[in-house]
Every structure is written in structure tokens, then in C-alpha cells.
Amino acid sequence: WFKYADWERLMTAFLLATALVALAEMGDKTQLLAFLLAARFRQPVPIVLGILVATLVNHAFAGAIGVWITQLIGQNIMQWVLGLSFIIMGAWILIPDKIDEDEQLNNARFGVFGTTVIAFFLAEMGDKTQIATVALSAKYAQEFIWVILGTTCGMMLANVPAVYLGNHFAKKLPIRLIHGVAAAIFIVIGVIILTNNTLL
């Protein structure tokens, strides 16, 4: 059985990953893609399942890279890499995303589920939420499974309402404020890592 400190670290990794990705995903290109797919196909269940599968695969890949980086780089260098990565992520979140409809939906011949999986997987490659997953997995290398579950949960929290409620959902949200909060959290975490080599 896990000790209390172990459970506390597991839940910190999971909840932090969930919160950061859910906030960062608001107005992100993958959320815009969710709006686009919902408007195009009007079949929410296969779209939601496609998002789930694509996110799990993509973020598992990102998590594995994060763990690999921790084994490759020494602790002192890792502290600087992680701290600066979080600060850069904070700045990146403030840049609005756009999406090319033709580019993302050119795989419609694979059906709603297949199109969603392919489009979301490709859209997540190099996206801010994937990079966040790499950074969080590097920080929480022992708990990287919980990081992946958390980032996936955050993606679903942001995108499932987008699929069911459409663009009206986005218009009612204070996206700039949400991005500002997410950016501030990322930057604060980065500063904490750089100054204390710790997290929360």
C-alpha cells in the first residue's frame, strides 16, 4: 500500500496535470477542432471517443519522452530545463490559436471516429498541451501514468462540452482571463522550480 506522502504526490501530479491542461486547452486549436468536428458531423459520441483515444495515445507518447528526458539529463540541468519550459509555456498560452479546416478534415473518408482520432492526434503533435505533458512527466517521472491520466482528463473536460454545446460554449467563456490564469500558473511553477527545485 502507498504511504500518505505517496498518495499526496500522485494526486498532486494528477490534479495539477488536469487543471493546467484544462485551462490551457480553452481556445486551443484542438478545442477549435472539436467545434469544427461537432458542426461537421453532428455525432458527438464517436467524436468524444475519438478525442479520448487520440489524447491517450498522444499523451502516453509525450509522457514517455518526459521520463526518458529525466534519465538523459542530470538533476541540475533538468531543473533549468523544466523551469524555463514552464515559463515559456506560460507565454505560449497567451498566443491565440487558429485552425485550417481543410487541413484537419481531409481524412473524413475514415468515418467520424477515425477522422477524429487522426485529426486530434496530428493537431496535438507539438501543441502546447503535449509539451505540457512532456514537462509534467519529466517533473513527476515516477507518477507519469497519473500525469497522462490527468492531462487526458483535462483535455476531456475542455473538449466534451465543446462537442456537445458547440461554439456557443466558447463565446460565453472569458477565454482571455482563462488563458491569463493558466499562463500565470505555468510561470509561477517555472519560477518555483528554478528557485527551489521543487513543485508545490
Coordinates of C-alpha atoms in Angstrom, one line a residue:
W1 CA 0.0 0.0 0.0
F2 CA 1.0 3.6 -0.7
K3 CA 2.1 5.8 2.1
Y4 CA 0.2 9.1 2.6
A5 CA 3.1 11.1 1.1
D6 CA 3.0 8.8 -2.0
W7 CA -0.8 9.3 -2.5
E8 CA -0.3 13.1 -1.9
R9 CA 2.3 13.2 -4.7
L10 CA 0.2 11.0 -7.0
M11 CA -2.9 13.3 -6.5
T12 CA -0.8 16.4 -6.9
A13 CA 0.5 15.1 -10.2
F14 CA -3.0 14.1 -11.4
L15 CA -4.8 17.2 -10.3
L16 CA -2.1 19.6 -11.5
A17 CA -2.0 18.0 -14.9
T18 CA -5.8 18.0 -15.1
A19 CA -6.1 21.7 -14.1
L20 CA -3.2 23.0 -16.3
V21 CA -4.3 21.2 -19.4
A22 CA -8.0 22.1 -19.0
L23 CA -7.1 25.8 -18.7
A24 CA -4.5 25.7 -21.5
E25 CA -6.9 23.9 -23.8
M26 CA -9.6 26.7 -23.7
G27 CA -9.4 28.3 -27.1
D28 CA -6.6 26.0 -28.1
K29 CA -6.5 24.7 -31.7
T30 CA -7.7 21.2 -30.6
Q31 CA -10.7 22.7 -28.9
L32 CA -11.4 24.7 -32.1
L33 CA -11.1 21.3 -33.9
A34 CA -13.7 19.8 -31.5
F35 CA -16.1 22.7 -32.5
L36 CA -15.4 22.0 -36.2
L37 CA -15.9 18.2 -36.0
A38 CA -19.1 18.7 -34.0
A39 CA -20.5 21.1 -36.6
R40 CA -19.4 18.9 -39.5
F41 CA -20.6 15.5 -38.3
R42 CA -23.2 16.2 -35.6
Q43 CA -22.3 12.8 -34.0
P44 CA -21.0 13.6 -30.5
V45 CA -20.4 10.1 -29.2
P46 CA -17.8 8.9 -31.8
I47 CA -16.2 12.4 -31.7
V48 CA -15.7 12.2 -27.9
L49 CA -14.4 8.6 -28.1
G50 CA -12.0 9.7 -30.9
I51 CA -10.7 12.6 -28.8
L52 CA -10.2 10.2 -25.9
V53 CA -8.3 7.6 -27.9
A54 CA -6.1 10.2 -29.7
T55 CA -5.3 12.0 -26.5
L56 CA -4.4 8.9 -24.6
V57 CA -2.0 7.7 -27.4
N58 CA -0.5 11.2 -27.9
H59 CA 0.0 12.0 -24.3
A60 CA 1.3 8.5 -23.5
F61 CA 4.0 9.2 -26.1
A62 CA 4.6 12.6 -24.6
G63 CA 4.8 11.1 -21.1
A64 CA 7.4 8.5 -22.2
I65 CA 9.5 11.3 -23.7
G66 CA 9.3 13.2 -20.5
V67 CA 10.5 10.2 -18.4
W68 CA 13.3 9.5 -21.0
I69 CA 14.5 13.1 -20.7
T70 CA 14.8 12.7 -16.9
Q71 CA 17.1 9.7 -17.4
L72 CA 19.1 11.5 -20.1
I73 CA 19.8 14.8 -18.3
G74 CA 21.3 15.4 -14.8
Q75 CA 19.3 16.9 -12.0
N76 CA 20.9 20.4 -12.2
I77 CA 20.3 20.7 -15.9
M78 CA 16.8 19.2 -15.6
Q79 CA 15.9 21.9 -13.0
W80 CA 16.8 24.6 -15.5
V81 CA 15.1 22.9 -18.5
L82 CA 11.9 22.3 -16.6
G83 CA 11.8 25.8 -15.0
L84 CA 12.3 27.5 -18.3
S85 CA 9.9 25.2 -20.1
F86 CA 7.1 26.1 -17.8
I87 CA 7.8 29.8 -18.2
I88 CA 7.9 29.5 -22.0
M89 CA 4.7 27.5 -21.9
G90 CA 3.1 30.3 -19.9
A91 CA 4.0 32.8 -22.6
W92 CA 2.9 30.5 -25.4
I93 CA -0.6 30.1 -23.9
L94 CA -1.2 33.8 -24.4
I95 CA -0.8 33.4 -28.2
P96 CA -4.2 32.7 -29.9
D97 CA -4.5 29.6 -32.0
K98 CA -6.1 29.1 -35.4
I99 CA -7.0 26.1 -37.3
D100 CA -7.2 25.2 -41.0
E101 CA -10.5 23.4 -41.7
D102 CA -9.4 21.8 -45.0
E103 CA -6.2 20.5 -43.5
Q104 CA -7.9 18.9 -40.5
L105 CA -10.8 17.3 -42.1
N106 CA -9.2 15.8 -45.2
N107 CA -9.4 12.3 -43.6
A108 CA -13.3 12.2 -43.5
R109 CA -13.2 9.0 -45.5
F110 CA -12.2 7.2 -42.3
G111 CA -15.6 7.9 -40.7
V112 CA -16.4 10.1 -37.7
F113 CA -14.4 8.2 -35.2
G114 CA -11.4 7.6 -37.4
T115 CA -11.3 11.2 -38.7
T116 CA -11.4 12.5 -35.1
V117 CA -8.6 10.2 -33.9
I118 CA -6.4 11.2 -36.9
A119 CA -7.2 14.9 -36.7
F120 CA -6.7 15.2 -32.9
F121 CA -3.6 13.1 -32.9
L122 CA -2.0 15.3 -35.6
A123 CA -3.3 18.5 -34.1
E124 CA -1.7 17.6 -30.7
M125 CA 1.7 16.9 -32.1
G126 CA 3.9 19.8 -30.9
D127 CA 0.8 21.5 -29.4
K128 CA 1.1 23.3 -26.0
T129 CA -0.8 20.6 -24.1
Q130 CA 1.5 17.9 -25.5
I131 CA 4.6 19.9 -24.4
A132 CA 3.0 20.4 -21.0
T133 CA 2.6 16.7 -20.7
V134 CA 6.3 16.2 -21.5
A135 CA 7.3 18.7 -18.9
L136 CA 4.9 17.4 -16.2
S137 CA 6.0 13.8 -16.9
A138 CA 9.6 14.9 -16.6
K139 CA 8.9 16.5 -13.2
Y140 CA 6.8 13.6 -12.0
A141 CA 8.7 10.8 -13.7
Q142 CA 7.6 8.2 -11.0
E143 CA 4.0 9.2 -11.4
F144 CA 3.9 9.8 -15.2
I145 CA 0.9 7.4 -15.6
W146 CA -1.0 9.8 -13.3
V147 CA 0.2 12.7 -15.3
I148 CA -1.1 11.1 -18.5
L149 CA -4.4 10.4 -16.9
G150 CA -4.6 13.9 -15.6
T151 CA -3.7 15.6 -18.9
T152 CA -6.2 13.4 -20.7
C153 CA -8.9 14.2 -18.1
G154 CA -8.1 17.9 -18.7
M155 CA -8.5 17.5 -22.4
M156 CA -11.8 15.8 -22.0
L157 CA -13.1 18.5 -19.5
A158 CA -12.3 21.2 -22.1
N159 CA -13.4 19.3 -25.3
V160 CA -16.5 17.3 -24.3
P161 CA -18.6 20.4 -23.6
A162 CA -17.2 21.9 -26.8
V163 CA -18.5 18.9 -28.8
Y164 CA -22.0 18.9 -27.1
L165 CA -22.5 22.7 -26.7
G166 CA -20.7 23.9 -29.8
N167 CA -19.2 27.4 -30.4
H168 CA -21.8 29.0 -28.1
F169 CA -19.9 27.3 -25.3
A170 CA -16.7 29.2 -26.2
K171 CA -18.4 32.5 -26.7
K172 CA -19.7 32.5 -23.1
L173 CA -16.3 31.8 -21.6
P174 CA -13.8 34.6 -20.7
I175 CA -11.0 33.0 -22.8
R176 CA -8.5 35.8 -22.3
L177 CA -9.0 35.6 -18.5
I178 CA -8.7 31.8 -18.5
H179 CA -5.5 32.0 -20.6
G180 CA -4.1 34.6 -18.3
V181 CA -4.7 32.4 -15.2
A182 CA -3.2 29.4 -17.0
A183 CA -0.2 31.4 -18.1
A184 CA 0.3 32.8 -14.6
I185 CA 0.2 29.3 -13.1
F186 CA 2.7 28.0 -15.6
I187 CA 5.1 30.9 -15.0
V188 CA 4.8 30.6 -11.2
I189 CA 5.6 26.9 -11.3
G190 CA 8.6 27.6 -13.6
V191 CA 9.9 30.2 -11.1
I192 CA 9.4 27.8 -8.2
I193 CA 11.3 25.1 -10.0
L194 CA 14.2 27.4 -10.8
T195 CA 14.5 28.8 -7.4
N196 CA 13.7 25.9 -5.1
N197 CA 13.9 22.7 -7.3
T198 CA 10.5 21.7 -6.0
L199 CA 6.9 22.0 -7.1
L200 CA 4.0 23.0 -4.8

